[in-house]
């Protein structure tokens, strides 16, 4: 049952015309848009993930904790890592240098969820604790890794980022085999308190 | 410590009376409601989950990746599947036919979290990529499977669904043993940009 | 690349001065704040988690379902439980007594995500079904357990809590070894419909 079929669209279009003339504003049930507020805050941060592979316990910042039947937890699964779930506590830096002084920790989980390509899903929080930022920002969303820039949702925040909403545009800034990756996170907030 | 006990309610009620008269609006701390905006967008979509059972690797769209002690990952656990966690990449269709052309993928995870009945918790994203929709909608919430219609939260979105908020009313449209289920998802958004 | 470096801040400061005078409001791109709405609802609730340890199947309300390589699912891992992921269905009470009549269930998951201290990440829903509350509230966020009061985000709600947003201040009200903990959750909502 397509809800955007011809009839609905036509009615919708008519109503749009009428309401634009009479009410000085579009009011079609299925399409009513609000004006997007201007972004109120923008942050660019990097985080660095080093996954445990059985040999790097000292440096690792994340570990596989779940995998499909037959897999183990020190080697990524073959089907584009499908089903691998990792828990992480990664340093956040202001630039792309792993050894820069961290401004906080990215904490959460990701898992790979496609068999025929690399793609993941993220649930994590930036726990920021520096001179400039104190508070948390929480993110949720699909991360189609092979797309250069992909957006996930900012679903909440605390402290300096109380009630934050918006999006984060992620790109993979570096990737070294299955062990290390670095994400650049460009956060655009539309609600700031 | 009940916060809605008699005293609070009474004070609350008095303040409500006073503020309604003086300020032309209710302002009781614990009860102040805003007017719900009208829904700005409504979508009905279906997604289809085929779980890996050890024999259906080609067709499966999801797999168990975690389970309680003693369980394996190709058979659902006995206690109403308590503790089984699945990762999925399911096709989304406009109607209830698994073989209809998909308009996107539902990607995320669910787990069963009750021992004495079937109930689950969902975290997932609709990744939509069709003529009509381009963007993502992310959902979170408890899913008491045996209730006919249950609501979960829309916690964010990107692209056409930038900053989406609202609810999704889910019902199980079909269920075939432990291998296949189809959910109808009726999404009501209250914030559209 | 520090986005809060000197130049940006100086431009920002100038713009702030100009816009405050001319437009009667600060409008600096990176700092524009909205006025925080007053809290519209406040709830204090407790929930109780009894984790399965291999011997308490009858009483347990949660179970480990994932852990790093080499760990089993009836004993918490040594590195501050790093990588342990639990699924739970915990009773919610109005006071700190496990045996008080529950007003709902806290359902979701948590995992421990730091190797050098106790810290976790939470994704869960309060499913409330009492005389006073009917609906759900969903939470996401980092939980640095050893901090006395820590904030997580309210990312959505349904029913009485439709479209809820805000924060929850959590404190560990009791902790008994690795088996039982009780959290006091002080929920402050800024959007109520």
Coordinates of C-alpha atoms in Angstrom, one line a residue:
Chain A
X1 CA 0.0 0.0 0.0
X2 CA 1.9 3.0 -1.2
X3 CA 0.9 6.0 0.8
X4 CA 2.5 8.4 -1.7
X5 CA 0.3 7.2 -4.5
X6 CA -1.3 9.4 -7.2
X7 CA -4.5 10.2 -5.4
X8 CA -2.9 11.2 -2.2
X9 CA -0.4 13.3 -4.0
X10 CA -3.1 15.0 -6.1
X11 CA -5.3 15.8 -3.1
X12 CA -2.2 16.9 -1.3
X13 CA -1.2 19.2 -4.2
X14 CA -4.7 20.8 -4.3
X15 CA -4.8 21.4 -0.6
X16 CA -1.3 22.9 -0.9
X17 CA -2.6 25.4 -3.5
X18 CA -5.7 26.3 -1.5
X19 CA -3.9 26.6 1.8
X20 CA -1.1 28.6 0.3
X21 CA -3.6 31.1 -1.0
X22 CA -6.0 31.2 1.9
X23 CA -3.8 30.6 4.9
X24 CA -0.6 32.0 3.6
X25 CA 1.1 28.7 4.4
X26 CA 1.3 25.1 3.2
X27 CA -0.7 22.8 5.4
X28 CA -0.9 19.5 3.6
X29 CA -1.1 16.8 6.1
X30 CA 1.6 14.6 4.6
X31 CA 4.1 17.3 3.7
X32 CA 3.9 20.1 6.2
X33 CA 7.4 21.3 6.9
X34 CA 8.7 23.6 9.5
X35 CA 11.5 26.0 8.8
X36 CA 14.8 24.4 9.8
X37 CA 16.4 26.5 12.6
X38 CA 19.9 27.7 11.9
X39 CA 22.7 25.5 13.3
X40 CA 23.5 26.8 16.7
X41 CA 26.8 24.9 17.3
X42 CA 29.3 23.1 15.2
X43 CA 32.1 20.9 16.4
X44 CA 34.7 18.8 14.5
X45 CA 36.2 16.0 16.5
X46 CA 38.1 12.8 15.8
X47 CA 38.1 9.5 17.5
X48 CA 40.4 6.6 17.2
X49 CA 39.5 2.9 17.5
X50 CA 42.0 0.1 18.0
X51 CA 40.3 -3.2 18.1
X52 CA 41.6 -6.1 20.2
X53 CA 43.1 -8.9 18.0
X54 CA 44.4 -11.2 20.6
X55 CA 47.9 -9.6 20.7
X56 CA 47.4 -5.9 21.4
X57 CA 45.7 -5.9 24.8
X58 CA 47.7 -2.9 26.0
X59 CA 46.8 -0.5 23.1
X60 CA 43.4 -1.8 22.2
X61 CA 40.5 0.6 22.9
X62 CA 37.7 -1.7 21.7
X63 CA 36.9 -5.4 21.7
X64 CA 34.6 -7.8 19.9
X65 CA 32.1 -9.2 22.3
X66 CA 29.6 -10.8 20.0
X67 CA 29.7 -12.6 16.6
X68 CA 27.6 -15.1 14.6
X69 CA 27.8 -18.8 15.1
X70 CA 31.2 -20.3 14.4
X71 CA 33.2 -17.0 14.7
X72 CA 35.7 -16.2 17.4
X73 CA 36.2 -12.8 19.0
X74 CA 39.8 -12.0 17.9
X75 CA 39.3 -12.2 14.2
X76 CA 36.8 -10.2 12.2
X77 CA 34.2 -12.5 10.4
X78 CA 34.6 -13.0 6.7
X79 CA 31.2 -11.7 5.4
X80 CA 32.2 -8.1 5.6
X81 CA 32.3 -8.6 9.4
X82 CA 28.6 -9.3 9.4
X83 CA 27.4 -9.8 12.9
X84 CA 30.5 -8.6 14.7
X85 CA 29.7 -6.4 17.6
X86 CA 32.3 -4.3 19.4
X87 CA 32.3 -2.3 22.6
X88 CA 34.6 0.7 22.6
X89 CA 36.2 3.4 24.8
X90 CA 38.1 5.5 22.3
X91 CA 40.1 8.7 22.8
X92 CA 38.7 11.9 21.2
X93 CA 41.1 14.4 19.8
X94 CA 40.8 17.8 18.1
X95 CA 43.0 16.8 15.2
X96 CA 43.8 13.6 13.4
X97 CA 46.7 12.6 15.6
X98 CA 46.1 9.6 17.8
X99 CA 48.7 11.0 20.2
X100 CA 47.2 14.5 20.6
X101 CA 45.9 15.2 24.1
X102 CA 42.4 13.7 24.3
X103 CA 39.4 16.0 25.0
X104 CA 37.2 13.1 26.0
X105 CA 36.2 9.6 25.3
X106 CA 33.9 8.1 22.7
X107 CA 32.1 5.3 24.4
X108 CA 29.5 2.9 23.0
X109 CA 29.2 0.1 20.6
X110 CA 29.1 -0.7 16.9
X111 CA 28.2 -3.7 14.9
X112 CA 28.6 -4.7 11.2
X113 CA 25.2 -5.5 9.7
X114 CA 25.5 -6.2 6.0
X115 CA 26.7 -9.4 4.4
X116 CA 27.4 -8.0 1.0
X117 CA 29.3 -4.8 1.8
X118 CA 30.9 -3.0 4.8
X119 CA 28.2 -1.3 6.8
X120 CA 27.7 -0.7 10.5
X121 CA 25.4 0.7 13.1
X122 CA 26.5 3.0 15.8
X123 CA 25.3 3.8 19.3
X124 CA 27.7 5.9 21.3
X125 CA 28.3 8.9 23.5
X126 CA 31.0 11.6 23.3
X127 CA 32.0 12.1 27.0
X128 CA 33.7 15.5 26.8
X129 CA 35.7 16.8 29.7
X130 CA 38.1 19.6 28.6
X131 CA 38.4 23.3 29.1
X132 CA 36.1 24.1 26.2
X133 CA 33.5 21.3 26.5
X134 CA 31.9 19.6 29.5
X135 CA 29.1 17.3 28.8
X136 CA 27.9 14.5 26.6
X137 CA 26.5 14.1 23.1
X138 CA 24.8 10.8 22.2
X139 CA 24.5 9.5 18.6
X140 CA 22.5 6.7 16.9
X141 CA 22.3 5.5 13.4
X142 CA 23.4 3.5 10.4
X143 CA 26.9 4.0 9.1
X144 CA 27.4 2.9 5.5
X145 CA 31.1 2.8 5.9
X146 CA 32.0 2.9 2.2
X147 CA 30.1 6.1 1.6
X148 CA 32.5 9.0 1.9
X149 CA 30.3 11.3 4.0
X150 CA 27.4 9.8 5.9
X151 CA 25.0 11.3 8.5
X152 CA 23.9 9.9 11.8
X153 CA 21.5 11.4 14.3
X154 CA 22.4 13.3 17.5
X155 CA 19.7 12.0 19.8
X156 CA 20.5 13.8 23.0
X157 CA 23.0 15.5 25.2
X158 CA 23.8 16.6 28.8
X159 CA 25.8 19.3 30.4
X160 CA 27.0 21.9 27.8
X161 CA 25.0 19.9 25.3
X162 CA 21.8 19.6 27.3
X163 CA 19.0 18.5 25.0
X164 CA 21.2 18.6 21.9
X165 CA 19.7 17.6 18.6
X166 CA 21.1 17.5 15.1
X167 CA 23.3 15.4 12.9
X168 CA 26.9 14.3 12.7
X169 CA 28.5 13.9 9.3
X170 CA 31.1 11.1 9.6
X171 CA 34.0 10.3 7.3
X172 CA 36.6 7.6 7.7
X173 CA 39.8 9.6 8.0
X174 CA 42.1 6.6 8.2
X175 CA 41.8 2.9 8.1
X176 CA 44.6 0.4 8.8
X177 CA 43.6 -3.2 8.1
X178 CA 41.1 -4.6 10.7
X179 CA 42.9 -3.1 13.7
X180 CA 42.7 0.7 13.5
X181 CA 40.3 3.3 12.2
X182 CA 39.9 7.0 12.8
X183 CA 36.6 8.8 12.2
X184 CA 36.2 12.5 11.7
X185 CA 32.9 13.7 13.2
X186 CA 31.4 17.0 12.1
X187 CA 28.6 17.7 14.5
X188 CA 25.9 20.2 13.6
X189 CA 23.5 21.0 16.4
X190 CA 20.1 22.7 15.8
X191 CA 19.1 22.9 19.4
X192 CA 21.4 24.4 22.0
X193 CA 20.5 25.4 25.5
Chain B
X1 CA 8.7 8.0 47.7
X2 CA 5.8 8.7 45.5
X3 CA 6.2 12.1 43.8
X4 CA 2.6 12.1 42.7
X5 CA 1.3 11.8 46.2
X6 CA -1.6 13.7 47.7
X7 CA 0.2 16.8 48.9
X8 CA 2.0 17.4 45.6
X9 CA -1.2 16.9 43.7
X10 CA -3.0 19.3 46.0
X11 CA -0.4 22.0 45.8
X12 CA -0.3 21.4 42.1
X13 CA -4.0 21.8 41.8
X14 CA -4.0 25.1 43.7
X15 CA -1.2 26.5 41.7
X16 CA -3.0 25.4 38.5
X17 CA -6.1 27.4 39.6
X18 CA -4.1 30.5 40.6
X19 CA -2.0 30.4 37.5
X20 CA -4.9 29.8 35.2
X21 CA -6.6 32.9 36.5
X22 CA -3.6 35.2 36.9
X23 CA -1.4 34.1 34.1
X24 CA -3.9 32.9 31.6
X25 CA -2.1 29.5 31.5
X26 CA -1.4 26.5 33.6
X27 CA 2.1 26.5 35.0
X28 CA 2.1 23.8 37.5
X29 CA 5.7 22.5 37.6
X30 CA 4.8 18.8 37.4
X31 CA 2.1 18.8 34.9
X32 CA 2.7 21.6 32.4
X33 CA 1.9 20.4 29.0
X34 CA 2.6 21.9 25.6
X35 CA 0.1 21.6 22.8
X36 CA 1.0 18.6 20.6
X37 CA 1.9 19.8 17.2
X38 CA -0.1 18.3 14.3
X39 CA 1.6 15.3 12.7
X40 CA 3.6 16.6 9.7
X41 CA 4.3 13.4 8.0
X42 CA 3.0 9.8 8.0
X43 CA 4.5 6.8 6.4
X44 CA 3.5 3.2 6.4
X45 CA 6.3 0.7 5.6
X46 CA 6.9 -3.0 6.1
X47 CA 10.1 -4.8 6.9
X48 CA 10.9 -8.5 6.7
X49 CA 13.2 -10.4 8.9
X50 CA 14.6 -13.9 8.1
X51 CA 16.8 -15.2 10.9
X52 CA 19.7 -17.5 10.3
X53 CA 19.0 -20.9 11.6
X54 CA 22.1 -22.7 10.4
X55 CA 20.6 -23.8 7.1
X56 CA 19.3 -20.6 5.3
X57 CA 22.5 -18.6 4.9
X58 CA 21.5 -17.4 1.5
X59 CA 18.1 -16.0 2.4
X60 CA 18.8 -14.9 6.0
X61 CA 18.7 -11.2 6.6
X62 CA 19.6 -11.4 10.3
X63 CA 21.6 -13.5 12.7
X64 CA 21.9 -14.2 16.4
X65 CA 25.2 -12.8 17.6
X66 CA 24.7 -13.1 21.4
X67 CA 22.8 -15.4 23.8
X68 CA 22.9 -16.3 27.5
X69 CA 25.2 -19.0 28.9
X70 CA 24.7 -22.4 27.4
X71 CA 22.8 -21.3 24.3
X72 CA 24.0 -21.6 20.8
X73 CA 23.4 -19.1 18.0
X74 CA 21.4 -21.1 15.5
X75 CA 18.5 -22.0 17.8
X76 CA 16.4 -19.5 19.7
X77 CA 16.6 -19.9 23.5
X78 CA 13.8 -21.6 25.4
X79 CA 12.8 -18.9 27.9
X80 CA 10.8 -16.9 25.3
X81 CA 14.2 -16.3 23.6
X82 CA 15.3 -14.3 26.7
X83 CA 18.8 -12.9 26.0
X84 CA 19.0 -13.6 22.3
X85 CA 20.4 -10.6 20.4
X86 CA 20.1 -10.4 16.6
X87 CA 21.7 -8.0 14.1
X88 CA 19.7 -7.4 11.0
X89 CA 19.7 -5.9 7.5
X90 CA 16.1 -6.3 6.4
X91 CA 14.4 -5.2 3.2
X92 CA 11.7 -2.5 3.5
X93 CA 8.7 -2.6 1.2
X94 CA 5.7 -0.5 0.6
X95 CA 3.3 -3.4 1.0
X96 CA 3.3 -6.7 2.8
X97 CA 5.0 -8.7 0.0
X98 CA 8.6 -9.8 0.7
X99 CA 9.3 -9.9 -3.0
X100 CA 8.1 -6.3 -3.7
X101 CA 10.9 -4.0 -4.8
X102 CA 12.5 -2.7 -1.6
X103 CA 12.6 1.0 -0.9
X104 CA 15.4 0.7 1.6
X105 CA 16.9 -1.4 4.4
X106 CA 16.0 -1.6 8.0
X107 CA 19.3 -2.0 9.8
X108 CA 20.0 -2.5 13.5
X109 CA 19.5 -4.9 16.3
X110 CA 16.9 -6.4 18.6
X111 CA 17.0 -8.6 21.6
X112 CA 14.5 -10.5 23.6
X113 CA 14.4 -9.3 27.2
X114 CA 11.6 -11.1 29.1
X115 CA 11.7 -14.6 30.5
X116 CA 8.0 -15.1 31.0
X117 CA 6.6 -13.7 27.8
X118 CA 7.8 -12.7 24.3
X119 CA 9.1 -9.1 24.4
X120 CA 11.9 -7.4 22.7
X121 CA 13.8 -4.1 22.5
X122 CA 14.7 -2.5 19.2
X123 CA 17.4 -0.1 18.0
X124 CA 17.4 0.4 14.3
X125 CA 17.4 2.7 11.3
X126 CA 15.4 2.9 8.2
X127 CA 17.8 3.6 5.4
X128 CA 15.6 4.8 2.6
X129 CA 16.8 5.3 -0.9
X130 CA 13.9 5.5 -3.3
X131 CA 12.4 8.1 -5.6
X132 CA 10.1 9.3 -2.8
X133 CA 12.4 9.0 0.2
X134 CA 16.0 9.7 0.7
X135 CA 17.3 9.7 4.2
X136 CA 17.2 7.8 7.5
X137 CA 14.9 7.5 10.4
X138 CA 16.2 6.0 13.7
X139 CA 14.0 4.2 16.2
X140 CA 14.5 3.1 19.8
X141 CA 12.2 1.4 22.2
X142 CA 10.6 -1.6 23.9
X143 CA 8.5 -3.8 21.7
X144 CA 6.0 -6.0 23.7
X145 CA 5.5 -8.3 20.8
X146 CA 2.3 -9.9 21.9
X147 CA 0.5 -6.6 22.1
X148 CA -1.3 -6.0 18.8
X149 CA -0.2 -2.3 18.4
X150 CA 2.8 -1.0 20.3
X151 CA 4.6 2.3 20.0
X152 CA 8.3 3.0 19.9
X153 CA 10.1 6.3 19.6
X154 CA 11.5 8.0 16.6
X155 CA 14.7 9.5 18.0
X156 CA 16.2 11.2 15.0
X157 CA 16.6 11.3 11.3
X158 CA 18.8 12.6 8.4
X159 CA 18.3 13.7 4.8
X160 CA 14.6 14.0 4.0
X161 CA 13.9 13.2 7.7
X162 CA 16.4 15.6 9.2
X163 CA 15.7 16.0 12.9
X164 CA 12.6 13.8 12.7
X165 CA 10.8 13.2 15.9
X166 CA 7.6 11.2 16.7
X167 CA 6.5 7.6 17.2
X168 CA 6.1 4.5 15.2
X169 CA 3.2 2.1 15.8
X170 CA 4.3 -1.4 15.1
X171 CA 2.2 -4.5 14.5
X172 CA 3.3 -8.0 13.6
X173 CA 1.9 -8.5 10.2
X174 CA 3.1 -12.1 9.9
X175 CA 5.1 -14.6 11.9
X176 CA 6.3 -17.9 10.7
X177 CA 7.9 -20.0 13.4
X178 CA 11.2 -18.7 14.6
X179 CA 12.5 -17.9 11.1
X180 CA 10.4 -15.2 9.5
X181 CA 8.5 -12.2 10.8
X182 CA 7.1 -9.1 9.0
X183 CA 6.4 -5.8 10.9
X184 CA 4.1 -3.1 9.7
X185 CA 5.5 0.2 10.8
X186 CA 3.1 3.2 10.9
X187 CA 5.4 6.3 11.4
X188 CA 3.9 9.5 12.7
X189 CA 6.3 12.5 12.7
X190 CA 5.6 15.6 14.6
X191 CA 8.7 17.5 13.5
X192 CA 9.6 17.8 9.8
X193 CA 12.2 20.1 8.2
Chain C
X1 CA 42.2 21.3 13.8
X2 CA 40.8 23.1 16.8
X3 CA 37.5 24.7 15.8
X4 CA 37.5 26.8 19.0
X5 CA 40.9 28.4 18.3
X6 CA 41.7 32.1 18.8
X7 CA 40.5 33.4 15.5
X8 CA 37.1 31.8 15.5
X9 CA 36.6 32.9 19.1
X10 CA 37.6 36.5 18.3
X11 CA 35.3 36.7 15.2
X12 CA 32.7 35.1 17.3
X13 CA 33.1 37.6 20.1
X14 CA 32.9 40.6 17.7
X15 CA 29.8 39.3 16.0
X16 CA 28.3 38.7 19.4
X17 CA 28.9 42.4 20.3
X18 CA 27.6 43.7 17.0
X19 CA 24.6 41.4 16.9
X20 CA 23.7 42.1 20.5
X21 CA 23.5 45.8 19.8
X22 CA 21.9 45.7 16.4
X23 CA 19.6 42.7 16.6
X24 CA 18.9 42.6 20.3
X25 CA 20.2 39.0 20.5
X26 CA 23.3 37.1 20.2
X27 CA 23.6 35.3 16.9
X28 CA 27.2 34.0 16.7
X29 CA 27.1 30.9 14.7
X30 CA 29.0 28.7 17.0
X31 CA 27.4 29.8 20.3
X32 CA 23.8 30.7 19.7
X33 CA 21.8 29.5 22.6
X34 CA 18.1 29.2 23.0
X35 CA 16.4 29.7 26.3
X36 CA 16.0 26.4 28.1
X37 CA 12.3 25.8 28.6
X38 CA 11.2 25.2 32.2
X39 CA 11.0 21.5 33.2
X40 CA 7.5 20.3 32.6
X41 CA 7.6 17.1 34.4
X42 CA 9.7 15.4 37.1
X43 CA 9.7 11.8 38.1
X44 CA 11.8 9.9 40.6
X45 CA 11.8 6.1 40.1
X46 CA 14.0 3.2 41.2
X47 CA 14.9 0.1 39.3
X48 CA 16.5 -3.1 40.5
X49 CA 18.9 -5.4 38.6
X50 CA 19.7 -8.9 39.7
X51 CA 22.2 -10.5 37.3
X52 CA 22.3 -14.2 36.5
X53 CA 25.4 -15.8 38.0
X54 CA 24.6 -19.4 37.2
X55 CA 22.8 -20.1 40.4
X56 CA 20.0 -17.6 40.7
X57 CA 17.9 -18.3 37.7
X58 CA 14.6 -17.8 39.6
X59 CA 15.4 -14.3 40.9
X60 CA 17.6 -13.0 38.2
X61 CA 16.2 -10.1 36.1
X62 CA 19.2 -9.7 33.8
X63 CA 21.8 -11.9 32.1
X64 CA 25.1 -11.5 30.4
X65 CA 24.8 -12.3 26.7
X66 CA 28.1 -11.1 25.4
X67 CA 31.7 -10.9 26.7
X68 CA 35.2 -10.6 25.2
X69 CA 37.2 -13.5 24.1
X70 CA 38.0 -16.0 26.8
X71 CA 35.2 -14.9 29.2
X72 CA 32.2 -16.9 30.2
X73 CA 28.7 -15.5 30.8
X74 CA 28.1 -16.3 34.4
X75 CA 31.1 -14.4 35.9
X76 CA 31.9 -10.8 35.3
X77 CA 35.2 -10.2 33.5
X78 CA 38.2 -9.0 35.4
X79 CA 39.1 -5.7 33.7
X80 CA 36.3 -3.8 35.4
X81 CA 33.9 -6.0 33.5
X82 CA 35.1 -4.5 30.2
X83 CA 33.1 -5.9 27.3
X84 CA 30.3 -7.5 29.4
X85 CA 26.9 -6.9 27.8
X86 CA 23.7 -7.6 29.8
X87 CA 20.1 -7.7 28.7
X88 CA 17.6 -6.8 31.5
X89 CA 13.9 -6.7 32.4
X90 CA 14.0 -5.0 35.8
X91 CA 11.2 -4.0 38.2
X92 CA 10.6 -0.3 38.7
X93 CA 9.4 0.9 42.1
X94 CA 8.5 4.2 43.6
X95 CA 10.8 3.8 46.5
X96 CA 14.1 1.9 47.2
X97 CA 12.4 -1.3 48.2
X98 CA 12.9 -4.2 45.8
X99 CA 9.7 -5.7 47.1
X100 CA 7.4 -2.7 46.7
X101 CA 4.7 -3.1 44.1
X102 CA 6.3 -2.4 40.7
X103 CA 4.9 0.4 38.6
X104 CA 6.5 -0.9 35.5
X105 CA 9.6 -2.6 34.0
X106 CA 13.0 -1.1 32.9
X107 CA 13.9 -3.0 29.8
X108 CA 17.0 -2.8 27.7
X109 CA 20.7 -3.4 27.8
X110 CA 23.9 -2.2 29.3
X111 CA 27.5 -2.9 28.8
X112 CA 30.8 -2.1 30.6
X113 CA 33.1 -0.2 28.3
X114 CA 36.2 0.9 30.2
X115 CA 39.2 -1.3 31.1
X116 CA 40.7 1.0 33.8
X117 CA 37.6 1.9 35.7
X118 CA 33.9 0.9 36.1
X119 CA 31.9 2.6 33.5
X120 CA 28.9 1.5 31.4
X121 CA 26.6 2.5 28.6
X122 CA 22.9 2.2 28.8
X123 CA 20.1 1.8 26.3
X124 CA 16.7 1.1 27.9
X125 CA 13.1 1.9 28.2
X126 CA 10.9 2.5 31.2
X127 CA 7.6 0.7 30.4
X128 CA 5.2 2.2 32.8
X129 CA 1.8 0.8 33.5
X130 CA 0.3 2.0 36.7
X131 CA -2.6 4.2 37.7
X132 CA -0.4 7.3 37.4
X133 CA 1.7 6.6 34.4
X134 CA 0.9 4.8 31.2
X135 CA 3.6 4.9 28.5
X136 CA 7.2 4.6 27.8
X137 CA 10.4 6.7 28.3
X138 CA 13.5 5.7 26.4
X139 CA 17.1 6.6 27.6
X140 CA 20.5 6.5 26.0
X141 CA 23.9 7.4 27.3
X142 CA 27.2 6.8 29.0
X143 CA 27.0 6.0 32.7
X144 CA 30.3 6.6 34.5
X145 CA 29.2 4.4 37.5
X146 CA 31.7 5.7 40.0
X147 CA 30.5 9.3 39.7
X148 CA 27.8 9.9 42.3
X149 CA 25.3 11.7 40.0
X150 CA 25.5 11.3 36.3
X151 CA 23.2 12.4 33.5
X152 CA 22.0 10.4 30.6
X153 CA 19.6 11.6 27.8
X154 CA 15.9 11.0 27.5
X155 CA 15.6 10.4 23.7
X156 CA 11.9 9.8 23.3
X157 CA 8.7 8.6 24.8
X158 CA 5.2 7.2 24.0
X159 CA 1.8 7.3 25.6
X160 CA 1.8 9.8 28.6
X161 CA 5.3 10.6 27.7
X162 CA 4.8 11.1 24.0
X163 CA 7.8 12.9 22.4
X164 CA 9.5 13.3 25.8
X165 CA 12.9 14.9 25.9
X166 CA 15.2 15.7 28.8
X167 CA 17.7 14.1 31.0
X168 CA 17.8 11.6 33.8
X169 CA 20.1 12.0 36.7
X170 CA 21.2 8.6 37.9
X171 CA 22.7 7.5 41.1
X172 CA 23.6 4.1 42.4
X173 CA 21.4 3.7 45.4
X174 CA 22.8 0.3 46.4
X175 CA 25.3 -2.2 45.1
X176 CA 25.8 -5.7 46.4
X177 CA 28.8 -7.4 44.8
X178 CA 28.4 -8.3 41.2
X179 CA 24.8 -9.6 41.6
X180 CA 22.5 -6.7 42.6
X181 CA 22.3 -3.0 42.0
X182 CA 19.6 -0.4 42.4
X183 CA 19.6 2.8 40.5
X184 CA 17.6 5.9 41.5
X185 CA 16.5 7.8 38.4
X186 CA 15.5 11.4 38.6
X187 CA 13.9 12.3 35.3
X188 CA 13.5 15.9 34.2
X189 CA 11.5 16.4 31.1
X190 CA 11.6 19.7 29.1
X191 CA 9.0 18.7 26.5
X192 CA 5.7 17.3 27.6
X193 CA 2.6 16.8 25.4

